[in-house]
Coordinates of C-alpha atoms in Angstrom, one line a residue:
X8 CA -82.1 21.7 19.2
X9 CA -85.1 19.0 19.2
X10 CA -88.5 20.9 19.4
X11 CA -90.7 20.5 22.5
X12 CA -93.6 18.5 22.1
X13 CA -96.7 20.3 22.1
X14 CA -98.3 20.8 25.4
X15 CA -102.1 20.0 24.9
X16 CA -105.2 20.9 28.0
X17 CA -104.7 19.2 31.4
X18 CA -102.9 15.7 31.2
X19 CA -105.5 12.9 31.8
X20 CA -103.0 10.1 30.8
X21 CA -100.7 10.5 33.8
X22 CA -101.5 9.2 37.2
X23 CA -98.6 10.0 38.8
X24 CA -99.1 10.1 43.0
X25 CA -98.3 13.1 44.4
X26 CA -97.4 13.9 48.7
X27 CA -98.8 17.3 49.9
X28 CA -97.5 18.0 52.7
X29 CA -97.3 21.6 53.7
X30 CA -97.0 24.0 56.7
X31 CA -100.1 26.8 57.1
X32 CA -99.7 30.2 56.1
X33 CA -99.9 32.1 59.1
X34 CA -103.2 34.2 59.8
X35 CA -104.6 33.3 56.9
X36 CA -104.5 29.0 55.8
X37 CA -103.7 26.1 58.1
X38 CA -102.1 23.4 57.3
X39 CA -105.3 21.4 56.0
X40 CA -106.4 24.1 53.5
X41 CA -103.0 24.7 52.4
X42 CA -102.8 21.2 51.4
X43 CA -107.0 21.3 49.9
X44 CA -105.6 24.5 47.6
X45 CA -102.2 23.0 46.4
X46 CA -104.5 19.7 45.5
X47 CA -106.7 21.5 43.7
X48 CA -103.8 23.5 41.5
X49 CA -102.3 20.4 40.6
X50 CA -105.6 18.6 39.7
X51 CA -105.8 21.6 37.3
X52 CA -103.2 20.5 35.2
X53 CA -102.8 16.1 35.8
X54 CA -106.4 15.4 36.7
X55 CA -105.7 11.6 37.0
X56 CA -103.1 12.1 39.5
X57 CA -103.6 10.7 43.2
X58 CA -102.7 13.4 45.6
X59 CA -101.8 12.0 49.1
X60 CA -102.5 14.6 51.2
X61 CA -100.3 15.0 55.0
X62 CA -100.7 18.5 56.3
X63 CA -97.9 18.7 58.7
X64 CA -97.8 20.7 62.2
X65 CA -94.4 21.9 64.1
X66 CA -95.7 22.4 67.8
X67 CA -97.6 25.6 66.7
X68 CA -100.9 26.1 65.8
X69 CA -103.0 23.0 64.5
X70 CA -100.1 20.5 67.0
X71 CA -103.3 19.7 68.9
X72 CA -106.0 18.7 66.1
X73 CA -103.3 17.0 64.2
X74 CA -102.6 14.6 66.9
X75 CA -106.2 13.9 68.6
X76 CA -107.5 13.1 65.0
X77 CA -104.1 10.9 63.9
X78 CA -105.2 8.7 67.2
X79 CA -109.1 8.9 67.5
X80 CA -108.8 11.3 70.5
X81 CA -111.0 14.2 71.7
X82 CA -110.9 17.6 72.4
X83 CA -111.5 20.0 75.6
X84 CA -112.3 23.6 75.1
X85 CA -111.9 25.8 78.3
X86 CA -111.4 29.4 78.8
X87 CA -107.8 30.7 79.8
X88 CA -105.7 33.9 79.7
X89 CA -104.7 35.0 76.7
X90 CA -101.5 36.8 75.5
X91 CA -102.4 39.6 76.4
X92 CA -104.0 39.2 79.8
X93 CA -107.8 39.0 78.9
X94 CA -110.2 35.6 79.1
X95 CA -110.1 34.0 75.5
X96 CA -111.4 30.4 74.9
X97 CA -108.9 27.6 74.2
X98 CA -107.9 23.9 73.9
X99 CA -106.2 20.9 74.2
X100 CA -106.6 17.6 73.8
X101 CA -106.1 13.7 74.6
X102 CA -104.8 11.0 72.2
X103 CA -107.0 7.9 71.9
X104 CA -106.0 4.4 71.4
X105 CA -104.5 1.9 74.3
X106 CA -102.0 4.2 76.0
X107 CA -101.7 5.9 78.9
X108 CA -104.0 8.8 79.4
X109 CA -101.7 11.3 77.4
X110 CA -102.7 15.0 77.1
X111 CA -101.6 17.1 73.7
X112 CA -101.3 21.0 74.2
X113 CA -100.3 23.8 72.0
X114 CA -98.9 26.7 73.3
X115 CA -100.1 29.3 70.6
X116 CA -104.0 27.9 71.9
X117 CA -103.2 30.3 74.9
X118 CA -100.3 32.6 74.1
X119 CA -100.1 32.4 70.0
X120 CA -99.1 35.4 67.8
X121 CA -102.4 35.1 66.2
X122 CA -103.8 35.9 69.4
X123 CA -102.5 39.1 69.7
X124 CA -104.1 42.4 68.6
X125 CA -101.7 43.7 65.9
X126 CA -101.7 47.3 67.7
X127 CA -100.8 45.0 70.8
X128 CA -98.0 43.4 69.8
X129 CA -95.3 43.8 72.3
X130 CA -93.5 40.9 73.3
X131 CA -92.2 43.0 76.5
X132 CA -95.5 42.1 77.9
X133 CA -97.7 39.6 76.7
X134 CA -98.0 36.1 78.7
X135 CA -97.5 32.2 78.8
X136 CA -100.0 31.9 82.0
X137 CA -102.6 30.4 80.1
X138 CA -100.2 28.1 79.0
X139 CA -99.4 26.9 82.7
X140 CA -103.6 27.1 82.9
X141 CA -103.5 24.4 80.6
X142 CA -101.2 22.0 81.7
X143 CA -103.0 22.5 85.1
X144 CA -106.2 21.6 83.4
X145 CA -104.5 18.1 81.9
X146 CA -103.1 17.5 85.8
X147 CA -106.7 18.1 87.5
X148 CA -108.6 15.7 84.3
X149 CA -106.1 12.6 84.7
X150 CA -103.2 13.2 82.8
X151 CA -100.8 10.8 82.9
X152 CA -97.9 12.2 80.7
X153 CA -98.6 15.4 78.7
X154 CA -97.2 16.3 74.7
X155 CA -96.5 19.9 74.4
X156 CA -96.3 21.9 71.3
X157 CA -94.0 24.8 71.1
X158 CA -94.1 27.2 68.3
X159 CA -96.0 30.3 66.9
X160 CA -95.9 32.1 70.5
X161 CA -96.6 35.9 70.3
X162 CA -94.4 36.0 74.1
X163 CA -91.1 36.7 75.1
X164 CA -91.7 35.7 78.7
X165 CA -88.9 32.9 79.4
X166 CA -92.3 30.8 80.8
X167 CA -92.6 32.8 83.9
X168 CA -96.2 33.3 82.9
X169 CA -97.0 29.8 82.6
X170 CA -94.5 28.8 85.5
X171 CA -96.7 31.1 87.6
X172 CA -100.1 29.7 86.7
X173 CA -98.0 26.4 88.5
X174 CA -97.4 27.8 91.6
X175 CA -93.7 29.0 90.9
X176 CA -92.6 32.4 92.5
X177 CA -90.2 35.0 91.3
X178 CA -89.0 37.9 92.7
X179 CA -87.2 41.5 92.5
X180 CA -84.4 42.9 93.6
X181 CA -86.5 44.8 96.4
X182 CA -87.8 41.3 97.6
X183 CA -91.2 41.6 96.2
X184 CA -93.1 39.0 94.1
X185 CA -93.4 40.1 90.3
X186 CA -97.0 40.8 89.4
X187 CA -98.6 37.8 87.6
X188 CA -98.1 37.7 84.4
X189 CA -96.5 40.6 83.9
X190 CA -94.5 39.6 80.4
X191 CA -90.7 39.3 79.6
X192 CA -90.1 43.3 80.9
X193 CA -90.5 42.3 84.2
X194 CA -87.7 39.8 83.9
X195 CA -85.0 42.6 83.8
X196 CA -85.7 43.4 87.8
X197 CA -85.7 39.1 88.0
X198 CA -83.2 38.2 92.0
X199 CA -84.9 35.1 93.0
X200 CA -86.6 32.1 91.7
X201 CA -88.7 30.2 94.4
X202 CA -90.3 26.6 92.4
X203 CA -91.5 25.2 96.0
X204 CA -94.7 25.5 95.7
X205 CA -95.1 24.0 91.9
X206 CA -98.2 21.5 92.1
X207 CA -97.4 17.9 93.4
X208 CA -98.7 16.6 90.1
X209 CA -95.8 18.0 87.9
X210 CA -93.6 14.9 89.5
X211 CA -95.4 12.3 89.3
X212 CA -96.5 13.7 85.5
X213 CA -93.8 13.9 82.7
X214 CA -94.4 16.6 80.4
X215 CA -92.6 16.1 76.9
X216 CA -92.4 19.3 75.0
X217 CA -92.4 19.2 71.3
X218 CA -89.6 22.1 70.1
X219 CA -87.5 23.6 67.8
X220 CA -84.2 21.8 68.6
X221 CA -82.2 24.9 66.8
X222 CA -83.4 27.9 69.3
X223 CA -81.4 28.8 72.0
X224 CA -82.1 31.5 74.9
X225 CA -79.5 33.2 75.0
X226 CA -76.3 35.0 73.1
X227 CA -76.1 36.2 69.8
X228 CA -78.6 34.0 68.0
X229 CA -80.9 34.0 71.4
X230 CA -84.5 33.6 71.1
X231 CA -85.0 37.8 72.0
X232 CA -82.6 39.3 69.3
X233 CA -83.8 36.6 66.3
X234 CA -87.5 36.4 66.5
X235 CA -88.2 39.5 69.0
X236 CA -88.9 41.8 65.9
X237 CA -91.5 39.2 64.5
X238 CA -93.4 39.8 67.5
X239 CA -93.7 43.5 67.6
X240 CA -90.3 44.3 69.2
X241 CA -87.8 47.3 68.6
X242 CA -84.3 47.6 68.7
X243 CA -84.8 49.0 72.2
X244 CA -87.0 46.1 73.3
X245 CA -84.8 43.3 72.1
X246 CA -82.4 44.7 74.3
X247 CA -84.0 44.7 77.1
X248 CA -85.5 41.0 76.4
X249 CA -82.2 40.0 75.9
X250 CA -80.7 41.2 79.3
X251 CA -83.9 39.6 80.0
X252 CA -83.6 36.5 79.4
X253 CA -80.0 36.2 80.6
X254 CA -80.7 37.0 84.3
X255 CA -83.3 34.5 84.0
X256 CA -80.9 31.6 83.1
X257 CA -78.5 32.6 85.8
X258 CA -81.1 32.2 88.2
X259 CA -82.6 29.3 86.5
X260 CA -79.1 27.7 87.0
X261 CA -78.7 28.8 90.5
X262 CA -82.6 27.1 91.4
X263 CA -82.4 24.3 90.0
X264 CA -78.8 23.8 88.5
X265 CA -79.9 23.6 84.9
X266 CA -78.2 25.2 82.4
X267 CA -80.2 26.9 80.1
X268 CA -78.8 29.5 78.4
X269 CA -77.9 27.3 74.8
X270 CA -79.8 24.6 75.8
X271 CA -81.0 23.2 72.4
X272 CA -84.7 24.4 72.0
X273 CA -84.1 26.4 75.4
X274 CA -85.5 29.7 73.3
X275 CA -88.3 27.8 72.0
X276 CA -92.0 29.9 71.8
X277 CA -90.1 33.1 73.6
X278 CA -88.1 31.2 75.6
X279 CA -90.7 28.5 77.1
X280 CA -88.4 25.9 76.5
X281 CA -86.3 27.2 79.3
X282 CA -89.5 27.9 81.5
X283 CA -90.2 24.6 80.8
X284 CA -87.1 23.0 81.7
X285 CA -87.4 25.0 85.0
X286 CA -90.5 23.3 86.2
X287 CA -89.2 20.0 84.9
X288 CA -90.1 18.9 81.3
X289 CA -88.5 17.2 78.6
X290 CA -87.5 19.1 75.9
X291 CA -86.8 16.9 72.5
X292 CA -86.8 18.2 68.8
X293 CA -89.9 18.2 67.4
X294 CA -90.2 16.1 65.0
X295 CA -89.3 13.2 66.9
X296 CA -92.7 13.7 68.8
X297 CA -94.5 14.2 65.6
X298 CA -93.6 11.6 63.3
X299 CA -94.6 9.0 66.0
X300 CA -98.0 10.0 64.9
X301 CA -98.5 11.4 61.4
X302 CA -96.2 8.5 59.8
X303 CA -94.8 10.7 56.7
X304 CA -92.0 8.2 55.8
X305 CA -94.5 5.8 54.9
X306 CA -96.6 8.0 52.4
X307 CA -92.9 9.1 50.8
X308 CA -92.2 5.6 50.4
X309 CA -95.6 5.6 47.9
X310 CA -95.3 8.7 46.2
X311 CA -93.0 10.3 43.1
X312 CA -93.1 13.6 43.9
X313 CA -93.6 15.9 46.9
X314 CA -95.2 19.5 47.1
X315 CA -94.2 21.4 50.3
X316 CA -95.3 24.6 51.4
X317 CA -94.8 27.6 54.1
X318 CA -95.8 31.3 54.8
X319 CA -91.9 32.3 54.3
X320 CA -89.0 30.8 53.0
X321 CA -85.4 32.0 53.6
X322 CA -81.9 31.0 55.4
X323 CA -84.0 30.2 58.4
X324 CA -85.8 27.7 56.7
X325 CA -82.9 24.7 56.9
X326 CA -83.6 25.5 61.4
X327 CA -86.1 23.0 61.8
X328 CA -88.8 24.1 59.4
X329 CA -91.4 22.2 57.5
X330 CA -90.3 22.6 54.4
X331 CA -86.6 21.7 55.6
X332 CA -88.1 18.4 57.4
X333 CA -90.2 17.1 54.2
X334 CA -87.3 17.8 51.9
X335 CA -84.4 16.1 53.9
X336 CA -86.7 13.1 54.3
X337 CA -87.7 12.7 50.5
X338 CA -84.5 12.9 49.8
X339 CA -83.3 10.1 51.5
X340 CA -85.4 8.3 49.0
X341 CA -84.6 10.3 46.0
X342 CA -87.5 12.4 45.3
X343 CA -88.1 15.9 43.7
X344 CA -89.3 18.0 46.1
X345 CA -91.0 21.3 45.1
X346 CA -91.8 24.6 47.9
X347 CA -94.4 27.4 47.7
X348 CA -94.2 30.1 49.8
X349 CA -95.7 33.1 50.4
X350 CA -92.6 35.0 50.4
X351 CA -89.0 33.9 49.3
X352 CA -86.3 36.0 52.0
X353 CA -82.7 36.2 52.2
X354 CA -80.2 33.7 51.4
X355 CA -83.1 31.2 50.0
X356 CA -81.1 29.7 48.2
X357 CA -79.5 27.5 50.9
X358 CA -82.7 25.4 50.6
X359 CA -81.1 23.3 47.8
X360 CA -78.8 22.1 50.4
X361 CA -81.3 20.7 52.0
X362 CA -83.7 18.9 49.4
X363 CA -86.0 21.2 47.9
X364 CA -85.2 21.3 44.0
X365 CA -87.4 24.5 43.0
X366 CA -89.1 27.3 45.3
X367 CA -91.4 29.9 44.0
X368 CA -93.3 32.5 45.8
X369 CA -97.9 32.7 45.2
X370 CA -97.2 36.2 45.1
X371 CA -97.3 36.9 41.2
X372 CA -98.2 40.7 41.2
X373 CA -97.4 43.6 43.7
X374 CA -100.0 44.0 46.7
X375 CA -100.1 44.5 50.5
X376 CA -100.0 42.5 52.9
X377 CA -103.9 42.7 54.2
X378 CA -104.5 41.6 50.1
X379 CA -102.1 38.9 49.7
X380 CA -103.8 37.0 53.1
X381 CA -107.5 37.7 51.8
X382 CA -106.2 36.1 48.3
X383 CA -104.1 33.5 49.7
X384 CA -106.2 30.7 48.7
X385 CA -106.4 31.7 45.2
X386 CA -102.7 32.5 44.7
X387 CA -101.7 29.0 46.4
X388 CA -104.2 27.1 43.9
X389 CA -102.7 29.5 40.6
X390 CA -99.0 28.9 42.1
X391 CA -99.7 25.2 42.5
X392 CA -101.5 24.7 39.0
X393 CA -98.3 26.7 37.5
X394 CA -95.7 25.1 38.9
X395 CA -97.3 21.5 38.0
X396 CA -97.0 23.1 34.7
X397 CA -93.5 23.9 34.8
X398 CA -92.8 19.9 35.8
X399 CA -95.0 18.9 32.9
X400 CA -92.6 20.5 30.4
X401 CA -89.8 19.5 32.0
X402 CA -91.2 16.0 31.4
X403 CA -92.0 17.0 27.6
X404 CA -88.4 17.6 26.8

């Protein structure tokens, strides 16, 4: 068996380029610093490389920044309601450059996970509305089209919340108007859906929403019963959410004769898709939207090997995730792909099936939860420098 070569300090000779291009770690690194701490591990090890950094977005948190600064746009920072019904300060945005005056909103600005108390976190209750604040912001400053980002929603709300802040009406059996924003609970008394008086501006204004193209409503793998425990749900609740959700798309169906039950991203962000669909939007997979601006194809074309990253990676992953969407595109173009995570979950290993070629997790020593997101920084930059070490004596055999 031929000896390895001996591995000296960091390798100054090699200048390979290098793609970053990671998800954020939720509540604790966006997407930018996740990329800044994964440079700086591998910079540890090939000095002389060129990273290429493209911190990526997926509707959810950071959707907004990522596309006002891709195009030169600005920023407007307003106060809406948040999740949870109180006044919280938010944003959207508008893209620059010669287009038409084009609005970019995130959902998770008004109604995010991150946004929610964790002693609070009951997706029986909290609200889109500040979401339908939003867009009704972008109508009243000009918009002429608005992009909107679906994902890291801390509701469960079907979009009635945001619907409502549009001038939609629901009501209950008894014939009485739901309470504003009253959260996806309120849905299980749900008779009658009443979109007359939605504000003029949504028809002359297409809204294209930005969504995971793999989450349904409805059924078995319906948006209540697969991420309703992520938000704070029990058994009891995702129950309920999912009765929930189905006499909202029977009425949705019988309002305005769309079929949203399995829609394709009908259960994205709680099941704003759907609510979304109701009032008249576009729904298209995500990354369509996204790569019209942040051009990753390009930098793969110019790079050797790609570093990935996400807060969790498991049989969910393949569903329209980050990591999934840099992999399957590298690959087209032969690339090794390599994915951090903070935590590797069930059935991980159907990632390789997809384009990732190794996946380790940052945590390297038992802790809790509160410790690993104080140290995340830290722990990407060590898992980063160490698996840039593994490569290098790979390379040495």
């Amino acid at each position: 068996m031929p000896a390895l070569r001996k591995l000296p300090g960091p390798h100054k000779e090699d200048n390979i380029k290098i793609l970053v291009s990671p998800s954020g770690f939720k509540e604790s690194l966006d997407p930018q610093a996740t990329a800044d701490h994964i440079e700086a591990g591998i910079l540890r090890v090939v000095p002389n490389a060129t990273i290429v950094k493209a911190p990526l977005v997926d509707g959810g948190e950071g959707f907004v920044e990522a596309l006002t600064s891709a195009t030169n746009g600005s920023l407007e920072k307003f106060i809406v309601m948040g999740p949870v019904g109180e006044l919280i300060p938010s944003q959207y945005g508008f893209l620059g450059g010669d287009r038409p005056r084009t609005a970019v909103i995130e959902m998770a600005a008004s109604a995010g996970l991150r946004l929610v108390p964790k002693d609070l976190r009951d997706p029986t209750a909290t609200t889109t509305f500040g979401v339908g604040q939003t867009i009704l912001a972008a109508l009243n400053a000009g918009a002429k089209q608005i992009l909107l980002g679906c994902g890291d929603s801390g509701t469960c709300d079907a979009g009635v919340g945001m619907a409502q802040a549009l001038g939609a009406r629901f009501y209950g059996a008894d014939g009485n108007e739901l309470p504003v924003a009253s959260g996806g609970k309120a849905l299980i008394d749900l008779a009658a859906i009443d979109v007359s008086g939605l504000n003029p501006l949504l028809r002359e204004v297409p809204i294209h929403v930005a969504c995971n193209w793999h989450n349904v409503l409805c059924g078995p793998g319906g948006v209540a019963r697969v991420f309703g425990p992520q938000k704070g749900a029990t058994a009891s609740d995702v129950e309920h959410l999912a009765l929930a959700m189905d006499k909202f798309a029977a009425l949705c169906s019988q309002t305005v004769g769309i079929d949203v039950r399995l829609a394709p991203g009908s259960g994205a962000s709680g099941g704003l898709g759907a609510g979304l669909m109701l009032i008249g939007a576009q729904l298209h997979p995500r990354y369509d939207i996204i790569m019209q601006f942040l051009h990753i194809d390009q930098l793969l074309d110019e790079c050797g090997l790609v570093f990935t990253a996400e807060g969790g990676l498991d049989s969910q992953t393949p569903r329209g995730k980050i990591p999934a969407e840099v992999a399957q595109r590298a690959k087209k173009r032969g690339l090794p792909v390599v994915a951090l995570a903070g935590t590797i979950g069930q059935d991980a290993g159907v990632n390789y099936d997809i384009g990732i070629d190794a996946f380790a997790s940052i945590l390297q020593r038992p802790g809790s939860l509160d410790t690993a997101i104080a140290e995340a920084a830290t722990l990407l930059v060590e898992s980063a420098e160490s698996a840039m070490w593994m490569i290098m004596v790979g390379k040495s055999l």
